[in-house]
Coordinates of C-alpha atoms (C1' of nucleotides) in Angstrom, one line a residue:
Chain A
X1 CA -22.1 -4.6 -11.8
X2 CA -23.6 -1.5 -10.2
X3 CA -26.1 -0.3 -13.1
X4 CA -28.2 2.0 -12.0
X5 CA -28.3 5.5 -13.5
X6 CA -27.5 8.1 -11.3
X7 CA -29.7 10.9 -11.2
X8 CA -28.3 14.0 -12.4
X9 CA -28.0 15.9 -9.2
X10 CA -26.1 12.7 -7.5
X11 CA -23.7 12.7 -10.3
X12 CA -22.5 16.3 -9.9
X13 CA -22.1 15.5 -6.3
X14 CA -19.8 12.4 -7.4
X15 CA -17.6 14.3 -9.4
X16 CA -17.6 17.4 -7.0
X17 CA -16.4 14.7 -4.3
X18 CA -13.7 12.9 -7.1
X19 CA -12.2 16.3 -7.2
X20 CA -12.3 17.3 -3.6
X21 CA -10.8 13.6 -3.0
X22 CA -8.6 13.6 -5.6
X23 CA -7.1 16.9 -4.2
X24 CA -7.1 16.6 -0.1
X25 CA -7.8 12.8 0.4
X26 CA -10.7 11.0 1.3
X27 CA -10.3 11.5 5.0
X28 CA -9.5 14.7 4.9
X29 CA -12.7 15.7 2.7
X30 CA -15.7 16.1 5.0
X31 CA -19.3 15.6 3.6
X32 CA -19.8 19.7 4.1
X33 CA -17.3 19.8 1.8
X34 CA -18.9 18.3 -0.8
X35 CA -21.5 19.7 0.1
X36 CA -20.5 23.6 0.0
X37 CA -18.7 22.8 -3.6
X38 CA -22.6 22.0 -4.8
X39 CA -23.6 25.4 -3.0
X40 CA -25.7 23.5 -0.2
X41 CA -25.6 22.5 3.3
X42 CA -23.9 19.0 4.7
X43 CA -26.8 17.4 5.6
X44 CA -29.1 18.4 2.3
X45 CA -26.6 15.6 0.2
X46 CA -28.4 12.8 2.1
X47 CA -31.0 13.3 0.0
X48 CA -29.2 11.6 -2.3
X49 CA -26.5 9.8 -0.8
X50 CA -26.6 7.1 2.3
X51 CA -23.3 7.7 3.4
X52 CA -19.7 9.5 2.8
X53 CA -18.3 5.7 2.0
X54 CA -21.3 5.1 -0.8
X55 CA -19.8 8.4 -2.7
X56 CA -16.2 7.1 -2.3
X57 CA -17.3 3.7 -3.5
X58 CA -20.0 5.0 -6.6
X59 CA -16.6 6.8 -7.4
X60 CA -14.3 4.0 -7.2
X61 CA -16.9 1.5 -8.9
X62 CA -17.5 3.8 -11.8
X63 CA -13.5 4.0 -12.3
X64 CA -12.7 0.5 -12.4
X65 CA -15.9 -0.7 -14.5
X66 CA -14.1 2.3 -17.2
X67 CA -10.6 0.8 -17.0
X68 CA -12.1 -2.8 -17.7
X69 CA -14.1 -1.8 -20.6
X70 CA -11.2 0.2 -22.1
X71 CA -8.7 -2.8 -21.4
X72 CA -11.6 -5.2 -23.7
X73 CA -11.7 -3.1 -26.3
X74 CA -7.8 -2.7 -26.6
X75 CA -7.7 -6.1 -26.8
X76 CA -10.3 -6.8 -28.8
X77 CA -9.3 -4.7 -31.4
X78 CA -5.7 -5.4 -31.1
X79 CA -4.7 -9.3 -31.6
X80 CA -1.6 -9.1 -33.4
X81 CA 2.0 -9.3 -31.6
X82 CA 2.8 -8.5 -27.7
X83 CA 4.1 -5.6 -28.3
X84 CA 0.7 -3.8 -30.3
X85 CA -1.1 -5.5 -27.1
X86 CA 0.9 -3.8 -24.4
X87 CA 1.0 -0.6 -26.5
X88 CA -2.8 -1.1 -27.1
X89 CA -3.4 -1.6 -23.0
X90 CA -1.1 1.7 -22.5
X91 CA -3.2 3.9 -24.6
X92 CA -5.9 3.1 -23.4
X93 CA -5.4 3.2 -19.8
X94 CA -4.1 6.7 -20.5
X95 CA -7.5 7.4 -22.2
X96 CA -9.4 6.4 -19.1
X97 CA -6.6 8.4 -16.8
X98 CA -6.7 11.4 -18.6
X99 CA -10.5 11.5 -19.0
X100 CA -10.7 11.6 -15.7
X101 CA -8.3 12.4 -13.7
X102 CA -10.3 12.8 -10.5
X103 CA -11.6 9.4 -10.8
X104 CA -8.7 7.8 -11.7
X105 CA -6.7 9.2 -8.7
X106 CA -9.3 7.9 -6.3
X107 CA -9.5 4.5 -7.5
X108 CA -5.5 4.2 -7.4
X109 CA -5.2 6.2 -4.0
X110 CA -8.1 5.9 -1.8
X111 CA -10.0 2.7 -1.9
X112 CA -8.0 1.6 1.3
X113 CA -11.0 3.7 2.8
X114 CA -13.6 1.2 1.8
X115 CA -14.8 -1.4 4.0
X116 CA -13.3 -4.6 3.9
X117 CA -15.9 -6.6 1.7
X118 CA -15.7 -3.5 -1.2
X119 CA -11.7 -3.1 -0.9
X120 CA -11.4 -6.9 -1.4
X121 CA -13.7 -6.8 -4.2
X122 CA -11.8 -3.7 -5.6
X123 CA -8.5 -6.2 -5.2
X124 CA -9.5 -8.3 -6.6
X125 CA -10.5 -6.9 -10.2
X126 CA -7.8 -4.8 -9.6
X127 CA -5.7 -8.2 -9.6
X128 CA -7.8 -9.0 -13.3
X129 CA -6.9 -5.9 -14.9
X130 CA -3.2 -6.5 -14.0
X131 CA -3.5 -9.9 -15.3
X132 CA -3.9 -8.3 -18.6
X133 CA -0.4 -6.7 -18.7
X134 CA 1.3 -9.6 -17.0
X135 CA -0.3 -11.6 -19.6
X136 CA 0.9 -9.9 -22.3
X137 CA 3.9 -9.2 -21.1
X138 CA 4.7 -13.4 -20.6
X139 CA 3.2 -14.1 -24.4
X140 CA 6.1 -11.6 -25.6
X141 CA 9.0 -13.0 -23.5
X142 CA 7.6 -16.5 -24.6
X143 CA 7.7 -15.8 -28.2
X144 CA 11.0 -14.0 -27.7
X145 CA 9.7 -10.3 -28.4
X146 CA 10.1 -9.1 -25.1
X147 CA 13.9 -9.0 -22.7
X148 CA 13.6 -11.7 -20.3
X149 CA 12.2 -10.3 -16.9
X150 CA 9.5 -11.0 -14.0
X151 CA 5.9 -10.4 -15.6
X152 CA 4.4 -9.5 -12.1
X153 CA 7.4 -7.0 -11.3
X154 CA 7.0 -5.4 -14.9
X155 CA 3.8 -5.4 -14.8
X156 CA 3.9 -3.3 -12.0
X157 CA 6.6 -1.4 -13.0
X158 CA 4.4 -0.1 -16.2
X159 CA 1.3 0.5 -14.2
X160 CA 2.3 2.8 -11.2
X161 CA 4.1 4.1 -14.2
X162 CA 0.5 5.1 -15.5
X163 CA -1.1 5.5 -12.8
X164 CA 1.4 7.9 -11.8
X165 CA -0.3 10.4 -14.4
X166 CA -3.8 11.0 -12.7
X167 CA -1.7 13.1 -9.8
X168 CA 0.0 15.0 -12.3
X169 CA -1.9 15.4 -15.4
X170 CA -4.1 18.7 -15.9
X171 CA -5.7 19.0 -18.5
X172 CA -5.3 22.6 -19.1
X173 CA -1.4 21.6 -19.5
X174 CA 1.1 22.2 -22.1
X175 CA 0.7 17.7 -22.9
X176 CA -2.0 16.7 -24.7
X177 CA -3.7 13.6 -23.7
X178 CA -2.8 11.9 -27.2
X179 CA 0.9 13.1 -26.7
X180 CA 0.8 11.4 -23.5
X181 CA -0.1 8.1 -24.4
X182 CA 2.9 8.7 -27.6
X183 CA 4.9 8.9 -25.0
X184 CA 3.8 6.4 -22.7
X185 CA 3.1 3.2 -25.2
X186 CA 6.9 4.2 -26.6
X187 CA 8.5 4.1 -23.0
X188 CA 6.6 0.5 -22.2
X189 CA 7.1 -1.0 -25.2
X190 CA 10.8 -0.4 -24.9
X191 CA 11.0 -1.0 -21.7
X192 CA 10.2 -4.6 -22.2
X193 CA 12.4 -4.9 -25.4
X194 CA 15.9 -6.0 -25.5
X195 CA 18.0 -2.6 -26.5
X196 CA 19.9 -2.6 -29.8
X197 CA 23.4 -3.7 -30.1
Chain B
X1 CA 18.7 20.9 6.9
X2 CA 17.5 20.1 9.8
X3 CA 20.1 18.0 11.6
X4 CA 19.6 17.6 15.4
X5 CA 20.1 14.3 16.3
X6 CA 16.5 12.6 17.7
X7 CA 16.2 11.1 21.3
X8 CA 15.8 7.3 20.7
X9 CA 12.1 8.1 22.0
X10 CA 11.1 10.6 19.1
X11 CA 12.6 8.0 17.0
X12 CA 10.9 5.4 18.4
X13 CA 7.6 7.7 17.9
X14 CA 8.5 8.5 14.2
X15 CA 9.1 5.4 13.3
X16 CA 5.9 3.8 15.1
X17 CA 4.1 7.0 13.2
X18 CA 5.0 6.5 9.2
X19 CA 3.6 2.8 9.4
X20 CA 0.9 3.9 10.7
X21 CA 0.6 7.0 8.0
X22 CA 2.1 4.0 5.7
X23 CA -0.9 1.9 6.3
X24 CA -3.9 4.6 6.8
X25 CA -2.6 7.7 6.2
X26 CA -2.1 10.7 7.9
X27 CA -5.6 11.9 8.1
X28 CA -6.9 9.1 9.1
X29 CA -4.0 8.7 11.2
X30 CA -4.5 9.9 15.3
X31 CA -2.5 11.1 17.9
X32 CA -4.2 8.5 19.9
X33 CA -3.4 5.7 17.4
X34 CA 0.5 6.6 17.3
X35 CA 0.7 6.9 21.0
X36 CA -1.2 3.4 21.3
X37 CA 1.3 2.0 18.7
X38 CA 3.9 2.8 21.6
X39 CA 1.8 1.3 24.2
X40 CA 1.3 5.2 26.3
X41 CA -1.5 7.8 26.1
X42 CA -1.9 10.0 23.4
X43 CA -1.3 13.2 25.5
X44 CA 2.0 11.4 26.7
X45 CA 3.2 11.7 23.0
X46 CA 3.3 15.5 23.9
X47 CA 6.6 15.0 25.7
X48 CA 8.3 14.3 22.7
X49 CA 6.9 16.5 20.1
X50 CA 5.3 19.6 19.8
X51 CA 2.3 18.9 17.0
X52 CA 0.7 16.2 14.9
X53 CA 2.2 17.5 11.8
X54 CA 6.0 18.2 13.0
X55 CA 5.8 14.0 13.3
X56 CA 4.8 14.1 9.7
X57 CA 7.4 16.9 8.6
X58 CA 9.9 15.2 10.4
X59 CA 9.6 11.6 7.7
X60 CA 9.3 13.6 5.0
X61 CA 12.5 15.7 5.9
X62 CA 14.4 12.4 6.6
X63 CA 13.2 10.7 3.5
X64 CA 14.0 13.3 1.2
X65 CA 17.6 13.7 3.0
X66 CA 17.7 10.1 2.2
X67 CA 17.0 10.1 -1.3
X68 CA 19.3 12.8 -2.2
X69 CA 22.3 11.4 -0.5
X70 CA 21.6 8.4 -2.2
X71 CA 21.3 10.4 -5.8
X72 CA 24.6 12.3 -4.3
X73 CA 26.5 9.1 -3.9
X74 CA 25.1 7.2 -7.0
X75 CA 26.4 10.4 -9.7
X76 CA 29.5 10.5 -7.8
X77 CA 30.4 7.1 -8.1
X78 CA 28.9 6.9 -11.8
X79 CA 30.7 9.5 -14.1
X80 CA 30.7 7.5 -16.9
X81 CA 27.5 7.2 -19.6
X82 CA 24.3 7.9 -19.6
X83 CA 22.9 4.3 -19.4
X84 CA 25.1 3.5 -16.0
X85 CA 24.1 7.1 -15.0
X86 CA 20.2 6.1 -14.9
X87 CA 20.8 3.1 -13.5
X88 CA 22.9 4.0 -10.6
X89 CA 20.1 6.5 -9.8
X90 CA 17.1 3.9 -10.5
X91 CA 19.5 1.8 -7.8
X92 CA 20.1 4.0 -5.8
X93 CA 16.3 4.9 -5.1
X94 CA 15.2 1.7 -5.2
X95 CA 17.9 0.9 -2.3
X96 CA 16.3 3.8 -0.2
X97 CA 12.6 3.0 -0.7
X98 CA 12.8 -0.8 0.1
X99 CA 15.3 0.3 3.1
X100 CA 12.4 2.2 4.7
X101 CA 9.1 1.1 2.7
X102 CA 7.0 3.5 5.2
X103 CA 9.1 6.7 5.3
X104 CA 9.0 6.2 1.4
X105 CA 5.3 5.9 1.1
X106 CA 4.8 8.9 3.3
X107 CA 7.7 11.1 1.4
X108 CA 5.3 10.3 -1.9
X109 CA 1.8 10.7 -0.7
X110 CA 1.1 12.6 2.7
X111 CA 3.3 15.7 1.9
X112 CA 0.6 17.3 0.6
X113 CA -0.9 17.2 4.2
X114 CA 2.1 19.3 5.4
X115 CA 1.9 23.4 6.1
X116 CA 2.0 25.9 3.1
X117 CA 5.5 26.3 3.7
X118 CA 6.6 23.6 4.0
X119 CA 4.9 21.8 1.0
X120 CA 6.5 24.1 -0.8
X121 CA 10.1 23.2 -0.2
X122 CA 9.3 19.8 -0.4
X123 CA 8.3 20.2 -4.4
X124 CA 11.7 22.2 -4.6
X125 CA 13.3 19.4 -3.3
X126 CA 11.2 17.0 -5.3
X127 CA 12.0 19.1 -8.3
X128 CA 16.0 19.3 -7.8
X129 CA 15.6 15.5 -7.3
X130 CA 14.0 14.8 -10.5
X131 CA 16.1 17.2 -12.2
X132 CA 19.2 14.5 -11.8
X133 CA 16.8 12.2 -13.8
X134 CA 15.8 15.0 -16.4
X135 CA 19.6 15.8 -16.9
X136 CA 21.0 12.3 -17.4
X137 CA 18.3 11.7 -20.0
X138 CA 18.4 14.8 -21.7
X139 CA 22.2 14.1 -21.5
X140 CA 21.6 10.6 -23.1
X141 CA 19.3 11.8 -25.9
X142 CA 22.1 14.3 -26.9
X143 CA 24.9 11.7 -26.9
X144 CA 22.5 9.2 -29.4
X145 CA 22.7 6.3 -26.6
X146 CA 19.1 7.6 -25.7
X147 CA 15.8 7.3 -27.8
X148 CA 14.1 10.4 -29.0
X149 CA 11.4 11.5 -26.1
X150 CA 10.2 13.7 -23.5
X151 CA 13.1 14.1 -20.5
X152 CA 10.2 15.2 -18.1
X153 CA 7.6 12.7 -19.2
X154 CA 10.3 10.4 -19.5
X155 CA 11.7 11.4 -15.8
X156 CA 8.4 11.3 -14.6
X157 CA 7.4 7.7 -16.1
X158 CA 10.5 6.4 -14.4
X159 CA 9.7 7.9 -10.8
X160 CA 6.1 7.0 -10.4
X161 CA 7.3 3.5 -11.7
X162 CA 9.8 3.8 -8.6
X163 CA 8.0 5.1 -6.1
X164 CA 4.9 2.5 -6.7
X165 CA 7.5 0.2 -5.1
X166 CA 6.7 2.1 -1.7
X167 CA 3.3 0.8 -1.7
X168 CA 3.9 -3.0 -3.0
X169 CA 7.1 -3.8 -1.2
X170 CA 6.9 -5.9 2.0
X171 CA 10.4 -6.9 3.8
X172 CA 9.1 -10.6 4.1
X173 CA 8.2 -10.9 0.5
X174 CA 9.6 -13.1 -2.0
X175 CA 11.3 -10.5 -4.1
X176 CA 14.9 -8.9 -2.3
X177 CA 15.7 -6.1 -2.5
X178 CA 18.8 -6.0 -5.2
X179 CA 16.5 -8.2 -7.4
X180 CA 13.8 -5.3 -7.5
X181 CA 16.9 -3.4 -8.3
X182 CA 18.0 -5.8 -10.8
X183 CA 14.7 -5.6 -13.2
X184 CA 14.2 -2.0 -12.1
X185 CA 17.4 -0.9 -13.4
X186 CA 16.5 -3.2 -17.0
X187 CA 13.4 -2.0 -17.2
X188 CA 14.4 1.6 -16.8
X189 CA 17.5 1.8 -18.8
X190 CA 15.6 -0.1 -21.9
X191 CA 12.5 2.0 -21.7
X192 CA 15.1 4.6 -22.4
X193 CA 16.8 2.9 -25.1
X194 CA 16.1 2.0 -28.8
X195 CA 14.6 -1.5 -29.5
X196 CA 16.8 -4.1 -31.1
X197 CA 16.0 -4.5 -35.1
Chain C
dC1 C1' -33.3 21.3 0.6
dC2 C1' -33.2 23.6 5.4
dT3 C1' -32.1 24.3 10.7
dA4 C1' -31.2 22.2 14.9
dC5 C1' -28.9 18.9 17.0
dC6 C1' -26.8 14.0 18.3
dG7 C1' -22.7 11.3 20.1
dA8 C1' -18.0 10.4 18.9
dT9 C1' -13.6 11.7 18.0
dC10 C1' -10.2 15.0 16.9
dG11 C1' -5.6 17.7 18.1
dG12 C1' -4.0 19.7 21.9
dT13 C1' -3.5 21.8 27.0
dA14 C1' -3.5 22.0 32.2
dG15 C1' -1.6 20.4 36.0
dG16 C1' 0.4 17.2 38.2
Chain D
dC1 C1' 4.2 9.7 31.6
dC2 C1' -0.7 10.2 33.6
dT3 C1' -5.9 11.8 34.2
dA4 C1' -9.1 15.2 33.2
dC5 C1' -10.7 18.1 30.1
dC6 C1' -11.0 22.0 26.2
dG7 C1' -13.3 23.7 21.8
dA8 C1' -13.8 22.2 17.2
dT9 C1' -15.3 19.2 13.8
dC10 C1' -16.8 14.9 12.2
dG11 C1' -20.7 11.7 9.9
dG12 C1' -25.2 11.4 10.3
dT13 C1' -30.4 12.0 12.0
dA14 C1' -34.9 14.3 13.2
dG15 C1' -38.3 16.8 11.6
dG16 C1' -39.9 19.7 8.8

DNA sequence: CCTACCGATCGGTAGG
DNA sequence: CCTACCGATCGGTAGG
């Protein structure tokens, strides 16, 4: 819902921050932090900033808004049977993972640091994206695709499975990001399919 | 390794300490906030232990000790195939992370806050750990009863899946704890598995 | 974008 | 286990 184009200079210090976070923590990254990765001083970055929390949350924001969109598309191009849905959803939260791992590993690890009205707001779409799995995930056992099992539980199973790749993944590794989702949307899939014999 | 038995006062304090690094973690996480957790002064806490981080070192140590007994136990008393090999260990971690939900959620996200050192035997742990995982799949995928894929993705799907019980898991929940074992163990060992047809 | 500086809080020590 | 206190660092402001 936050549209406003960031000006070039407050971008860079967004994703010099979703690195630093990504590495050390939120807490643990201090705004001269930031600030000496963008070859300045600590208090020039409220030039563009209002506070430490608005970079964490522009970062957070910008992370779920890419999830969601990613999510829409999947499904939109992919109504057919629950098992090209959840495959679908895999491969494309693997996209939005591995094309930014920074900001990925912020919005799964550090928006306990928000306040209270932006971490319940972050909740709570986090609650609508998951809703998408456990969705799918209930059509399939319904129309007998999918082993029976708890929706919520594999729901979360699959994504801490996923999101488990933005702390690992680099993308200067010997896994490419498509061979990564090969993997991924073959392990969830079966995972939710009764085994043979 | 380290195997002195703690006064029930250091316990006390480590305990009181990985909720707290549970909850906030252990940046944002005082010596002041621990000590109030126990009702005395933060100074006071220096009685007991000799630095911030040796609190922190000390979870993590006991955690990891935990989960490799566990692993220990669970491939001792599961020689037979690869299926029942996988889900002894997917048990058996399960049973250790929803014994101790906060000495689990600091083992797989504040040990990065640890010295040098000491970081560094942790991932060697880590790594031996996973290894079990790597080797009962590999082992699996030679024997047929295993589908054709990655044994460190694969070994890595399955632990982040696992260890995102650490941060979802509340004692008072619905869920019990041999039920999250239950669907863990099906989820894992079919993920692993060929689909039916 | 800078220097100078603020009040608050941090981990930890001295000395009971 | 306490009070008193330390130097360092924090997020952020004033005023160019």
């Amino acid at each position: 819902m936050v549209l406003e184009a960031p000006t070039p200079r407050r971008r860079a210090i967004e994703d010099a921050a979703s690195a630093l976070f990504r590495r050390n923590g939120y807490p643990a990254t201090s705004i001269r932090d930031i600030a000496s990765a963008l070859a300045i001083r600590g208090p020039s970055l409220y030039a563009h900033v209002t506070s430490k929390e608005d970079v964490l949350w522009a970062i957070v924001d910008r992370a779920a808004s890419r999830f969601e969109a990613a999510a829409e598309a999947a499904e939109w191009t992919t109504p057919s049977d629950s098992a090209a849905r959840i495959a679908a959803l895999v491969r494309a939260h693997v996209d939005v993972v591995t094309a930014d791992p920074g900001d990925a590993s912020v919005f799964v690890a550090e928006w306990r640091h928000l306040s209270a009205d932006r971490r319940a707001g972050i909740l709570a779409r986090r609650d609508a994206y998951e809703a998408r799995f456990r969705g799918a995930i209930a059509e399939g056992m319904a129309s007998g695709t999918f082993a029976m099992t708890d929706p919520s539980v594999a729901a979360t199973f699959l994504l801490s499975a996923l999101n488990g790749i933005a702390t690992w993944y680099r993308p200067d590794g010997h896994l490419g990001r498509d061979r990564i989702a090969d993997y991924f949307a073959d392990l969830a899939t079966r995972s939710l399919t009764e085994a043979a014999r």
